[in-house]
Coordinates of C-alpha atoms (C1' of nucleotides) in Angstrom, one line a residue:
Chain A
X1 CA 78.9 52.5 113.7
X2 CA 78.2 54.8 116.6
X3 CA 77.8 58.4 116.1
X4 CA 80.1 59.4 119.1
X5 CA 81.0 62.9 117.4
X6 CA 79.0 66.3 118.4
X7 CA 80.4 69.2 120.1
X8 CA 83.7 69.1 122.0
X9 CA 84.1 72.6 121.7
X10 CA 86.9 74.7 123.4
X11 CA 85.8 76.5 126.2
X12 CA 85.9 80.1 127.0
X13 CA 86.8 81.2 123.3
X14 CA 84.5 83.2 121.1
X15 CA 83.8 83.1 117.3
X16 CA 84.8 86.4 116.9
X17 CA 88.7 85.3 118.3
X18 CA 88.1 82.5 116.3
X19 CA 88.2 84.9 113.0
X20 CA 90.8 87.3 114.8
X21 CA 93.0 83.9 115.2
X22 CA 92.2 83.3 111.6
X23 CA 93.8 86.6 110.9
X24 CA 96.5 86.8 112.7
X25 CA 97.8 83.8 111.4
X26 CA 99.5 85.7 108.3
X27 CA 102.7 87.6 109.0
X28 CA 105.0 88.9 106.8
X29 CA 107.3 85.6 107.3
X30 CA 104.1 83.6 106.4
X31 CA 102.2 85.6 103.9
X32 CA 100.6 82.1 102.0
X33 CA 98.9 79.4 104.5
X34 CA 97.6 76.1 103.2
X35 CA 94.5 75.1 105.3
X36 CA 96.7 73.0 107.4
X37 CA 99.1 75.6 108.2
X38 CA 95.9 77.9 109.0
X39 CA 95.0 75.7 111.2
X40 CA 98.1 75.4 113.5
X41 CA 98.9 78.6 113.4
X42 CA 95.0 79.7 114.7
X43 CA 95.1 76.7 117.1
X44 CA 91.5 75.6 115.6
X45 CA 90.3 72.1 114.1
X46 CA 90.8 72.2 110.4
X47 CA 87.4 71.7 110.0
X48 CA 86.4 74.9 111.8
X49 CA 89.1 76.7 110.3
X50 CA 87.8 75.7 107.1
X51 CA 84.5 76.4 107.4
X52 CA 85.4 80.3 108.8
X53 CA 88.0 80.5 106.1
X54 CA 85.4 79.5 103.9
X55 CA 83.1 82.5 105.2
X56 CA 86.3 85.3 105.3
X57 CA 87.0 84.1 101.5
X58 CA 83.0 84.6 100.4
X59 CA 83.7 88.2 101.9
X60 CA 86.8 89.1 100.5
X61 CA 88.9 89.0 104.0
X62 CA 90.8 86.1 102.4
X63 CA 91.6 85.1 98.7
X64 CA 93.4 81.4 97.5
X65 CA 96.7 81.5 95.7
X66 CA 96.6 80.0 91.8
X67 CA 98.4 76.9 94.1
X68 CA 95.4 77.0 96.3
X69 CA 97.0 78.8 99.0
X70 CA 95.0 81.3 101.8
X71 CA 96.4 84.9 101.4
X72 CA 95.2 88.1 102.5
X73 CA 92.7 89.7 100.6
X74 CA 91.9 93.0 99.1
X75 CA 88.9 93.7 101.2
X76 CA 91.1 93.7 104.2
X77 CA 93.8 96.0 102.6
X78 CA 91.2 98.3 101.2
X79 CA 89.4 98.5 105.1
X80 CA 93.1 99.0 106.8
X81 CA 93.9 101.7 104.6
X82 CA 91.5 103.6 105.9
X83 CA 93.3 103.4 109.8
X84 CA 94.2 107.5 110.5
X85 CA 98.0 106.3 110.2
X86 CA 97.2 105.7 106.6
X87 CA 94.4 108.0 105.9
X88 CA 95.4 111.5 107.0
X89 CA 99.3 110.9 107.6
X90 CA 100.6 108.7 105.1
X91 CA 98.7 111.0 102.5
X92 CA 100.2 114.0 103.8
X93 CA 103.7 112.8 104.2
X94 CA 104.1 111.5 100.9
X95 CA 105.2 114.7 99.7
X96 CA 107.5 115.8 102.0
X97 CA 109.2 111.6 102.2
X98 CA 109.9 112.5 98.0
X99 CA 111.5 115.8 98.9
X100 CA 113.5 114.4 101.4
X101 CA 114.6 111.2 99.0
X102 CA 115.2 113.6 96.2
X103 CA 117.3 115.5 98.4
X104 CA 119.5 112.8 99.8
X105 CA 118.3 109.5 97.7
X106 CA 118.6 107.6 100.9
X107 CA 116.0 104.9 102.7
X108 CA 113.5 107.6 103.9
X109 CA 110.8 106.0 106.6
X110 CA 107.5 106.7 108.3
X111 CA 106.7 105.2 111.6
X112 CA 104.2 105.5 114.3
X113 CA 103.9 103.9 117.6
X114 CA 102.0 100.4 118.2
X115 CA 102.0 99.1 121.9
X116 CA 105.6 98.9 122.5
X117 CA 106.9 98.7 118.9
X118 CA 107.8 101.0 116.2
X119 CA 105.2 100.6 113.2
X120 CA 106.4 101.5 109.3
X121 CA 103.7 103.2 107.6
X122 CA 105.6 104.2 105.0
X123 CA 109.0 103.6 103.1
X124 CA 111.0 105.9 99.9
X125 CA 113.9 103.3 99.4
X126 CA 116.6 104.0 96.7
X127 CA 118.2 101.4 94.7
X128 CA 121.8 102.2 95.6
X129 CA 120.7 102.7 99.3
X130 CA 121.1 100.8 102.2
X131 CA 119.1 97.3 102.2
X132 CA 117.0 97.9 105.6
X133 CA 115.4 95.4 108.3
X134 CA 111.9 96.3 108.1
X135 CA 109.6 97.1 105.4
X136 CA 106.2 98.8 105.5
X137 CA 103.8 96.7 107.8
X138 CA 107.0 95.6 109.8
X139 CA 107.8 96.2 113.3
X140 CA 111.1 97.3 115.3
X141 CA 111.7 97.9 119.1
X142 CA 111.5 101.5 120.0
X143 CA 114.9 101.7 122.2
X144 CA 116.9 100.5 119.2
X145 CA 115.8 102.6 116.1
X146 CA 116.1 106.6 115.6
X147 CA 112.6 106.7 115.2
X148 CA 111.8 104.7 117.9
X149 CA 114.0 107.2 120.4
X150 CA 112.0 110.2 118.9
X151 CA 108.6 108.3 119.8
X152 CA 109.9 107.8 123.6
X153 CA 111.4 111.0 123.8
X154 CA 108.1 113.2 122.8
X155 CA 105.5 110.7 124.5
X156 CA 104.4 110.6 128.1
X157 CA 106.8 109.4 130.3
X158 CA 105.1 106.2 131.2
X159 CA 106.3 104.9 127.6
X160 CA 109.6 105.2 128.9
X161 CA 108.8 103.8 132.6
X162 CA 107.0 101.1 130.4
X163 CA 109.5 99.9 128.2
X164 CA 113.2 100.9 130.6
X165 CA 111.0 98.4 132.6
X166 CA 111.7 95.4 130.9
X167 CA 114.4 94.0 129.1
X168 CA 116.5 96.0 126.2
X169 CA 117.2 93.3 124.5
X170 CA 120.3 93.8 122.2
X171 CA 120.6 93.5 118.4
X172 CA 124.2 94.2 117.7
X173 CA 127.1 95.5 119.8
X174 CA 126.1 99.0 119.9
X175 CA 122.6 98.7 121.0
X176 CA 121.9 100.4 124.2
X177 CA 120.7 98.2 126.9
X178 CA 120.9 100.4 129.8
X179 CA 118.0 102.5 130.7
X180 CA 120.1 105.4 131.7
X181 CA 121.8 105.3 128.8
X182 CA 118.3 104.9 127.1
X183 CA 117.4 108.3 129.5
X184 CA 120.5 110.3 128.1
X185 CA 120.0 109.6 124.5
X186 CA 116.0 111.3 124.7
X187 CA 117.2 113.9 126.5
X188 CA 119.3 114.9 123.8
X189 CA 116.7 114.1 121.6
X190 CA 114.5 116.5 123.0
X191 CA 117.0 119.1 123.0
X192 CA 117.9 118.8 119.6
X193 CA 114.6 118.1 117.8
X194 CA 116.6 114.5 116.1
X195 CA 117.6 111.2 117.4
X196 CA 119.7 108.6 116.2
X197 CA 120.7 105.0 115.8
X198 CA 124.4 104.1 114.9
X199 CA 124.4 101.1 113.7
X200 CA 122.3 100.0 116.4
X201 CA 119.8 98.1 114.8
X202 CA 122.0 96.7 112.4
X203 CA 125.8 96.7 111.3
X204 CA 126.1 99.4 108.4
X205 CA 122.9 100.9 108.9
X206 CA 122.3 104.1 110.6
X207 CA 119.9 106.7 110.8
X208 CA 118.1 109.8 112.2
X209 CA 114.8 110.9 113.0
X210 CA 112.6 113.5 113.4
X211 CA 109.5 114.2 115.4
X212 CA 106.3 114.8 113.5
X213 CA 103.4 117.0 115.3
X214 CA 99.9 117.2 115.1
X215 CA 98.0 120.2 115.6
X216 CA 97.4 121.1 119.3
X217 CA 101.6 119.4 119.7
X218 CA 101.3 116.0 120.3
X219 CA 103.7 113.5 118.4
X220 CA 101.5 111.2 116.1
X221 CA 104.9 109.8 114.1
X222 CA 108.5 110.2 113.4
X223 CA 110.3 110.7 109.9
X224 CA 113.4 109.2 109.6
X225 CA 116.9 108.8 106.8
X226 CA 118.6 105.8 107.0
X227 CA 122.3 105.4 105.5
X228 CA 125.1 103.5 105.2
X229 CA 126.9 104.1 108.8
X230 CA 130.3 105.2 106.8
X231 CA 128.4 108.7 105.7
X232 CA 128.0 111.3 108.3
X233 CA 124.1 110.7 109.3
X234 CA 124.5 113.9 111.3
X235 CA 124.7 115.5 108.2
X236 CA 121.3 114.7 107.0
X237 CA 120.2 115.6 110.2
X238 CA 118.5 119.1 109.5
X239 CA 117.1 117.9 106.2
X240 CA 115.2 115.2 108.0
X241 CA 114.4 118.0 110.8
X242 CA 113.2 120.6 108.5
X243 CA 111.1 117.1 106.1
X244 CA 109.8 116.9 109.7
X245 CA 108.5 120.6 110.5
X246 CA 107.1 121.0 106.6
X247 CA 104.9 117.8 107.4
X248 CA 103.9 118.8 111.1
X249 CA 102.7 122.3 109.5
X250 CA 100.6 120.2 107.0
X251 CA 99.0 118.3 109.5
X252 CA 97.8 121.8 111.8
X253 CA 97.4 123.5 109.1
X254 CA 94.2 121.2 107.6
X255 CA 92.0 118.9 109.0
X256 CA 92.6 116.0 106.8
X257 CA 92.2 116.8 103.5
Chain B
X4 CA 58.6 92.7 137.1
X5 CA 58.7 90.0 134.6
X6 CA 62.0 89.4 132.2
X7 CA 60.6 89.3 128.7
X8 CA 64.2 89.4 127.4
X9 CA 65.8 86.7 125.9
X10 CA 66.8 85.9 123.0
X11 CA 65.4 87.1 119.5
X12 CA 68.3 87.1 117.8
X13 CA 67.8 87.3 113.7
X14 CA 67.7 84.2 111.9
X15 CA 70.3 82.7 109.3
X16 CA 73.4 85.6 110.3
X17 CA 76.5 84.3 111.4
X18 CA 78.4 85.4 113.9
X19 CA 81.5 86.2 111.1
X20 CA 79.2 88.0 109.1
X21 CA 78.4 90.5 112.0
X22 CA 82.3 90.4 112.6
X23 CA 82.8 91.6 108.9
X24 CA 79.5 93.9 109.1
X25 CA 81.4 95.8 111.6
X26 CA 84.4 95.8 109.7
X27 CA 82.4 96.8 106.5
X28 CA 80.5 99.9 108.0
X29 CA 83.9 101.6 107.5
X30 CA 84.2 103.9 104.6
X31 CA 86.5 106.2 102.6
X32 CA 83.4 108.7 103.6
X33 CA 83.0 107.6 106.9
X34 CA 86.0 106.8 108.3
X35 CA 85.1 107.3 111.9
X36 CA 81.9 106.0 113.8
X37 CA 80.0 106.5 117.0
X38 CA 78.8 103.5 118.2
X39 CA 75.1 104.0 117.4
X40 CA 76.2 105.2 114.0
X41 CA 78.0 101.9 113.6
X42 CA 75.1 99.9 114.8
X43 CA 72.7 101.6 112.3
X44 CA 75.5 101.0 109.4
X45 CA 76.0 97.3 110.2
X46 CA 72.5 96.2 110.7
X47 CA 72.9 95.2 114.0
X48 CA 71.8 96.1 117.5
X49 CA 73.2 98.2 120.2
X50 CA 74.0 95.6 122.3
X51 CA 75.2 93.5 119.9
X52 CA 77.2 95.7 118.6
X53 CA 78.8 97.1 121.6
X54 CA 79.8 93.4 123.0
X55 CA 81.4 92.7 119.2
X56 CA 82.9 95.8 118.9
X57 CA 84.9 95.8 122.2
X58 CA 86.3 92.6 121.1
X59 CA 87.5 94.0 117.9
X60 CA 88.7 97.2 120.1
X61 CA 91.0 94.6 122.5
X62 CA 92.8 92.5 119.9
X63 CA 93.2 96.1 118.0
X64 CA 91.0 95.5 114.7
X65 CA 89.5 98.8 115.9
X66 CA 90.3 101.8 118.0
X67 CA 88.8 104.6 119.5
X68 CA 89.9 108.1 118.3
X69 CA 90.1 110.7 121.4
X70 CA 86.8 111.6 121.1
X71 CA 85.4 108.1 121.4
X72 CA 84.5 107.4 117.9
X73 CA 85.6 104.2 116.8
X74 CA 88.4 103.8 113.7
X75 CA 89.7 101.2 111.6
X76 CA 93.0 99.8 113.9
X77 CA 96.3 99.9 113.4
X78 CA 96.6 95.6 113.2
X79 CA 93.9 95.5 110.7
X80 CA 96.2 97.9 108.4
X81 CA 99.2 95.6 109.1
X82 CA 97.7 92.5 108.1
X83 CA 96.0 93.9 105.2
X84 CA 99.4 94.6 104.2
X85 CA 99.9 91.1 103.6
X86 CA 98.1 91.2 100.8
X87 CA 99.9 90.4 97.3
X88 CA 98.9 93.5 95.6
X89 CA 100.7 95.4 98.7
X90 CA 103.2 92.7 99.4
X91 CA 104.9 91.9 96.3
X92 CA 103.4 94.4 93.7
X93 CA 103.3 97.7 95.7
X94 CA 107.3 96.8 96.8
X95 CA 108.8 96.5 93.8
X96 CA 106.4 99.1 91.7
X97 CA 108.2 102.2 94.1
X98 CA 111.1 102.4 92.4
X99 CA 109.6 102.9 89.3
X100 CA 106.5 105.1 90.3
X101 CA 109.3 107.9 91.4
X102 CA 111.3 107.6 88.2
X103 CA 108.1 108.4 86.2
X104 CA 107.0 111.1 88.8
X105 CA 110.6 112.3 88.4
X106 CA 110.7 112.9 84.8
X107 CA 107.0 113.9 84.7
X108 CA 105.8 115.6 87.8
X109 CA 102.3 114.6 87.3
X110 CA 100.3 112.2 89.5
X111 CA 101.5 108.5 89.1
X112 CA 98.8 105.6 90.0
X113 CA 99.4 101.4 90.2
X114 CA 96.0 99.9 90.0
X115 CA 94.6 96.4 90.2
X116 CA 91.4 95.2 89.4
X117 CA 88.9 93.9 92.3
X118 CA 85.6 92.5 91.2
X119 CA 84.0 94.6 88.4
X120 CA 86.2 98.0 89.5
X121 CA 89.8 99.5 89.8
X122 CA 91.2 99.5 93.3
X123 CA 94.1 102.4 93.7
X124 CA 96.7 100.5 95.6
X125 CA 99.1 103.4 95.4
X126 CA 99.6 106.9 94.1
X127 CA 102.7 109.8 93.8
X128 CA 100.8 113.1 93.7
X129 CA 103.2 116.1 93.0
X130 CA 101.6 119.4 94.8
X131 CA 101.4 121.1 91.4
X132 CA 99.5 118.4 89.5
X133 CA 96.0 117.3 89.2
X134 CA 93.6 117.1 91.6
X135 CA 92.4 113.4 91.4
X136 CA 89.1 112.1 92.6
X137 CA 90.2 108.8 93.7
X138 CA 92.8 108.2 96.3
X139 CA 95.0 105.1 97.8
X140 CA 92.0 102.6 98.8
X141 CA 89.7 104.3 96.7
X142 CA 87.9 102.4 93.4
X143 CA 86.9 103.5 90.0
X144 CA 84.6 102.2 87.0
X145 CA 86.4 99.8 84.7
X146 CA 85.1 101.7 81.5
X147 CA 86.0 105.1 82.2
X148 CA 89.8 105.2 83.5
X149 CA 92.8 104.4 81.2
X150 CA 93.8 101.8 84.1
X151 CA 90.5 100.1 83.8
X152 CA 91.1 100.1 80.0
X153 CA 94.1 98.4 80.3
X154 CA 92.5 95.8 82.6
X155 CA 89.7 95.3 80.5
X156 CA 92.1 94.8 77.4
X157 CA 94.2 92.3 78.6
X158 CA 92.3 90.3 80.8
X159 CA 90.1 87.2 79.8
X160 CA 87.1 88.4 77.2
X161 CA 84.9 87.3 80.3
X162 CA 85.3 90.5 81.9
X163 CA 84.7 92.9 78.9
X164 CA 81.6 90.6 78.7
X165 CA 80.3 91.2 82.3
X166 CA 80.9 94.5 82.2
X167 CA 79.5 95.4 78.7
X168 CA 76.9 93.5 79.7
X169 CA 75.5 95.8 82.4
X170 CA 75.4 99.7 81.6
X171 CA 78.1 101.9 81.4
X172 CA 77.3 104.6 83.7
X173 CA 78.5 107.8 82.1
X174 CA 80.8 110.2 84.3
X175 CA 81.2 113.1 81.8
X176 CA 80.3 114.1 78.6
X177 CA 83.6 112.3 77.2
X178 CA 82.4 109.1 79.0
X179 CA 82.4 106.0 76.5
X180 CA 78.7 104.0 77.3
X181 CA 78.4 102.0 73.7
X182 CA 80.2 98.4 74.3
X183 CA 81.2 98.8 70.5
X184 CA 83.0 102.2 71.1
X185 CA 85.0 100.5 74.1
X186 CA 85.7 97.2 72.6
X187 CA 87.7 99.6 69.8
X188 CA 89.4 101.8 72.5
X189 CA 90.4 98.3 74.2
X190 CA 91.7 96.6 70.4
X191 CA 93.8 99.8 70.5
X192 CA 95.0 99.4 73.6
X193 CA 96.3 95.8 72.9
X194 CA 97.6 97.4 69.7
X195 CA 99.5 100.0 71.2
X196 CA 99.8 98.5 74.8
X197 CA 98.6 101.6 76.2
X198 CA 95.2 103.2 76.7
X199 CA 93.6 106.4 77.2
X200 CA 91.1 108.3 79.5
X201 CA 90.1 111.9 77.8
X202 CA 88.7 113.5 80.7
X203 CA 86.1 110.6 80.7
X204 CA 86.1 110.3 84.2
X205 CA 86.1 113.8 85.5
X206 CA 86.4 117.0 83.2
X207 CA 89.8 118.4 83.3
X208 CA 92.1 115.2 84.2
X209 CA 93.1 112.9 81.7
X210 CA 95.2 109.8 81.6
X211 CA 97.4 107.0 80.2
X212 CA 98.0 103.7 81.2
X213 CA 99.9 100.7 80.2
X214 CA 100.0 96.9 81.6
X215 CA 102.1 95.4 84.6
X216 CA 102.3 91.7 83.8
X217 CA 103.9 88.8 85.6
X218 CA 106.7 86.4 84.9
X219 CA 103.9 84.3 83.2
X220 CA 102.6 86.9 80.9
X221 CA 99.3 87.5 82.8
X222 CA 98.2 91.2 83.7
X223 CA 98.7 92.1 87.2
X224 CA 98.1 95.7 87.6
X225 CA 98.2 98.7 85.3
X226 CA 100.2 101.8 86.0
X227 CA 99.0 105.4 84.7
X228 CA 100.0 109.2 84.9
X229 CA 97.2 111.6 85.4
X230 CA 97.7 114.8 83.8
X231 CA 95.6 117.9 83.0
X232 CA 94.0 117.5 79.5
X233 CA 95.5 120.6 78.0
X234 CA 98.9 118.8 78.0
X235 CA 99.4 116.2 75.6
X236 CA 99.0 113.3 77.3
X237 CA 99.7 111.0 74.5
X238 CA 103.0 112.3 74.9
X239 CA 103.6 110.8 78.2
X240 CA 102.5 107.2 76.4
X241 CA 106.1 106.0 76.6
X242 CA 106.9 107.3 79.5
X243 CA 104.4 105.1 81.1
X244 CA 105.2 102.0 79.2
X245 CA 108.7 102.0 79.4
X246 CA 107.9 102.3 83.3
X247 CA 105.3 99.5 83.0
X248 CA 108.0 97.2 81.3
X249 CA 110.2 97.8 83.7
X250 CA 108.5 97.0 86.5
X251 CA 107.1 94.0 84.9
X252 CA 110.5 92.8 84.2
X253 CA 111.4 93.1 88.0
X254 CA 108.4 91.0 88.6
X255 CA 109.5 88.1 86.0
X256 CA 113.4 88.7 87.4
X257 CA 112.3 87.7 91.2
X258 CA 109.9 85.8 93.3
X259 CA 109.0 88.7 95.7
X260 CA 111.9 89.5 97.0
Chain C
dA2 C1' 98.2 49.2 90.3
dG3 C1' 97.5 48.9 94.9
dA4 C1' 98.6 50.3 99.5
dG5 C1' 99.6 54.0 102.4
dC6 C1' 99.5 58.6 103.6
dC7 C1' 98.3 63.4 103.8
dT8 C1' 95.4 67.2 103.0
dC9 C1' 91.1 69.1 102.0
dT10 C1' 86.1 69.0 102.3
dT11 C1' 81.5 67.7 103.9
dC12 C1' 78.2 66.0 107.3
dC13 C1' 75.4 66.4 111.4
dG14 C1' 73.8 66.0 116.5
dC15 C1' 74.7 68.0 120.6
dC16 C1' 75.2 72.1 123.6
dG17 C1' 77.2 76.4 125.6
dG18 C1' 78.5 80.9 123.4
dG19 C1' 76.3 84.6 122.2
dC20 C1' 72.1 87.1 121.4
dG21 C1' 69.7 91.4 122.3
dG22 C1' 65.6 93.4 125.2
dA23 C1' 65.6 95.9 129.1
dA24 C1' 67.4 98.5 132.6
dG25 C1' 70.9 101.4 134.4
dC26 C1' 74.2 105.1 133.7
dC27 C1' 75.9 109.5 132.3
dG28 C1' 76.4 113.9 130.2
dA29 C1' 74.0 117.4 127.6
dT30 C1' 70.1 120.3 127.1
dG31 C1' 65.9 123.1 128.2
Chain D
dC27 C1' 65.5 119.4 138.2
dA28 C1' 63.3 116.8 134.4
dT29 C1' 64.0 115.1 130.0
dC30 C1' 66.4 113.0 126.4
dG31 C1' 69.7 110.5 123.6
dG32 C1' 73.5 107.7 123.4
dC33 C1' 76.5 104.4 125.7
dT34 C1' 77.2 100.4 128.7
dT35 C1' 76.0 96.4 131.5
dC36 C1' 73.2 92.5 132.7
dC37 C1' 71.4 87.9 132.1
dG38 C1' 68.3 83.8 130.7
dC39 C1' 66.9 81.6 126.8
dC40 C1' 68.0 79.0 122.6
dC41 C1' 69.8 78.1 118.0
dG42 C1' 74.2 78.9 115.5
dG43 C1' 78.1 76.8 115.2
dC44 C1' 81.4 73.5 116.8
dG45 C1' 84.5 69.8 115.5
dG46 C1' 85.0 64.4 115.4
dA47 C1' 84.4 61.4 112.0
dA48 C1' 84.0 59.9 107.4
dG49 C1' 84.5 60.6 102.5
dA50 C1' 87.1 62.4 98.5
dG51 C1' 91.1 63.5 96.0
dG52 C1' 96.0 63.6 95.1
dC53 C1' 100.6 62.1 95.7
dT54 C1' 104.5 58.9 96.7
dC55 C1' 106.4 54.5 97.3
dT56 C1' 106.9 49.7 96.5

DNA sequence: AGAGCCTCTTCCGCCGGGCGGAAGCCGATG
DNA sequence: CATCGGCTTCCGCCCGGCGGAAGAGGCTCT
């Protein structure tokens, strides 16, 4: 039998993308891979992807399931947490999130800015409350979500030039699609310190948001209640406002401890 | 002039392992790195890496903070956040990490175990209570935490074995170090299914912990209120378990939804 | 139980991705 | 203006790593 094996390599990608691929491979749909899965998902040979998953599990990037299953693994977790998101913000909003559940015992959420997505970093959620989209780790459009408004309306305007750009693509019949529409709604944010999403994420769900500050002014997050549409949002609106201010005084008023 | 270059690249490292250097150079201390810093950290050369790190900077494992330091990024924290102990645990341990910071108002921690240590995977710290050492992220010694205790207690006798094995390093004066003394404090603890840390980890701060099993039965975390050691923290002991029941009862009740 | 199938794991020879010394660049400092 | 330290780019040599193939193990179906 002939040999006829050796390299047949795909051009133009490096081991380090290789990894990344690995990585990126788990989403919060797919959480659990089995080496075949892996595989298609990275777009590399199962034997490579074996061999690298091999090398992420002997680090502690990876870990197998009881079934046998890739998952993420601590390692990772425990290298992410220390992203500033996590580190100096999540800590510091913590307490003013519980103040502002205890107060209204509603979804309270965290989120910063990632490319042209709205990023949970954080997430109070009630029993009784509302049952929302996105969890901590998940990822929403900006023009849709309260938070997501307050992010546009506080950041350069090349954001906005960026994302009224493209497509607004709808989620239910309330979503606004048109970018001067879009336009309207942050300059009302930024007159009034708060946005909001009427059910325009989802039916039954709204919410309002808040702009969180860092020292020298610049947004670094928005704070955010979500409730059932039927209560008055705009009620909650200077609790999340003043949760907002309490939190953007923490952040000038220490470095990071 | 004559081009001595080339390659002398170090023998027997793969190119993950630099990958995960990078990534490892990161620290709770040092959460933010100049790129000669990171070099020296990783083991690696300048060149090298420079070339690796602005891979890791493009698909967003890393980012540069304004100043041109380079910080664990914002995707890294998002996959990381795949993992189970975030996932599934972390989700469904909320809920009942507020109701004991509710009724207690003293810090509440959910720990897992990694390797021979405790890994924090989340904490509720009220303003007025304790100042804890360790934070989200952050690790502890098995021996001298009431987490670790209840790790130790309810895991497989393996564990005790390893860690009994090696020394005990003492933290304070109230620090157990004889294996005999611990293997009592752990028959207690699977006695009373809750365990104790007398300011053996740091004078001041004591603590009480009791286990978070799954639907099988096996221990996956352990959750614990920190309180100063004037108050009675033995009083809290069923505070803490009834939480820790709870939450293991969710876990049995559903998958991970 | 034997055949067929699928997934996981191991092996190894060929080769191009990646290594890193050197040089160039840039801003800070004396 | 010279010096210095850290950052970035360049590029030719070479060995780490690629992945097809084969082997092992487990499951279903007949």
């Amino acid at each position: 039998m002939v040999r006829m094996s050796g390299n047949a390599r795909e051009s133009g990608r490096s081991t380090t993308s290789r990894v990344l691929a690995l990585l990126a491979a788990f989403s919060r749909r797919r959480p659990e891979l089995t080496l075949t899965e892996l595989a298609a998902l990275s777009g590399l040979p199962p034997a490579t992807t074996h061999r690298l998953a091999a090398e992420l599990l002997d680090w502690g990037a990876l870990e197998r399931a009881a079934d046998g299953r890739f998952q993420v693994g601590l390692r990772l977790w425990e290298i992410g947490a220390l992203t500033p998101a996590h580190r100096e913000l999540r800590s510091a909003a913590i307490p003013f999130m519980e103040d502002l559940y205890e107060a209204t015992h509603e979804n309270v959420q965290l989120a910063v800015r990632d490319g042209l997505e709205v990023l949970f970093v954080d997430k109070i959620s009630g029993d009784s409350s509302v049952v929302t989209l996105t969890d901590v780790g998940g990822r929403a459009p900006l023009h849709a979500t309260a938070v997501g408004k307050i992010i546009l309306a506080f950041s350069e305007p090349e954001l906005f030039a960026e994302v009224a750009g493209r497509e607004l693509p709808r989620s239910t019949p309330h979503t606004i699609t048109l970018p001067s529409v879009l336009a309207q709604a942050l300059r009302a944010a930024r007159r009034d310190q708060v946005a909001y999403s009427l059910e325009e994420r989802s039916l039954g769900a709204s919410s309002v948001a808040a702009p969180v500050r860092q020292a020298d002014g610049t947004l670094v997050a928005a704070l955010s209640v979500v409730a059932r549409s039927s209560k008055n949002v705009r009620g909650l609106a200077f609790a999340v406002r003043t949760a907002a201010l309490g939190l953007s005084r923490r952040l000038a008023g220490q470095g990071s401890a």
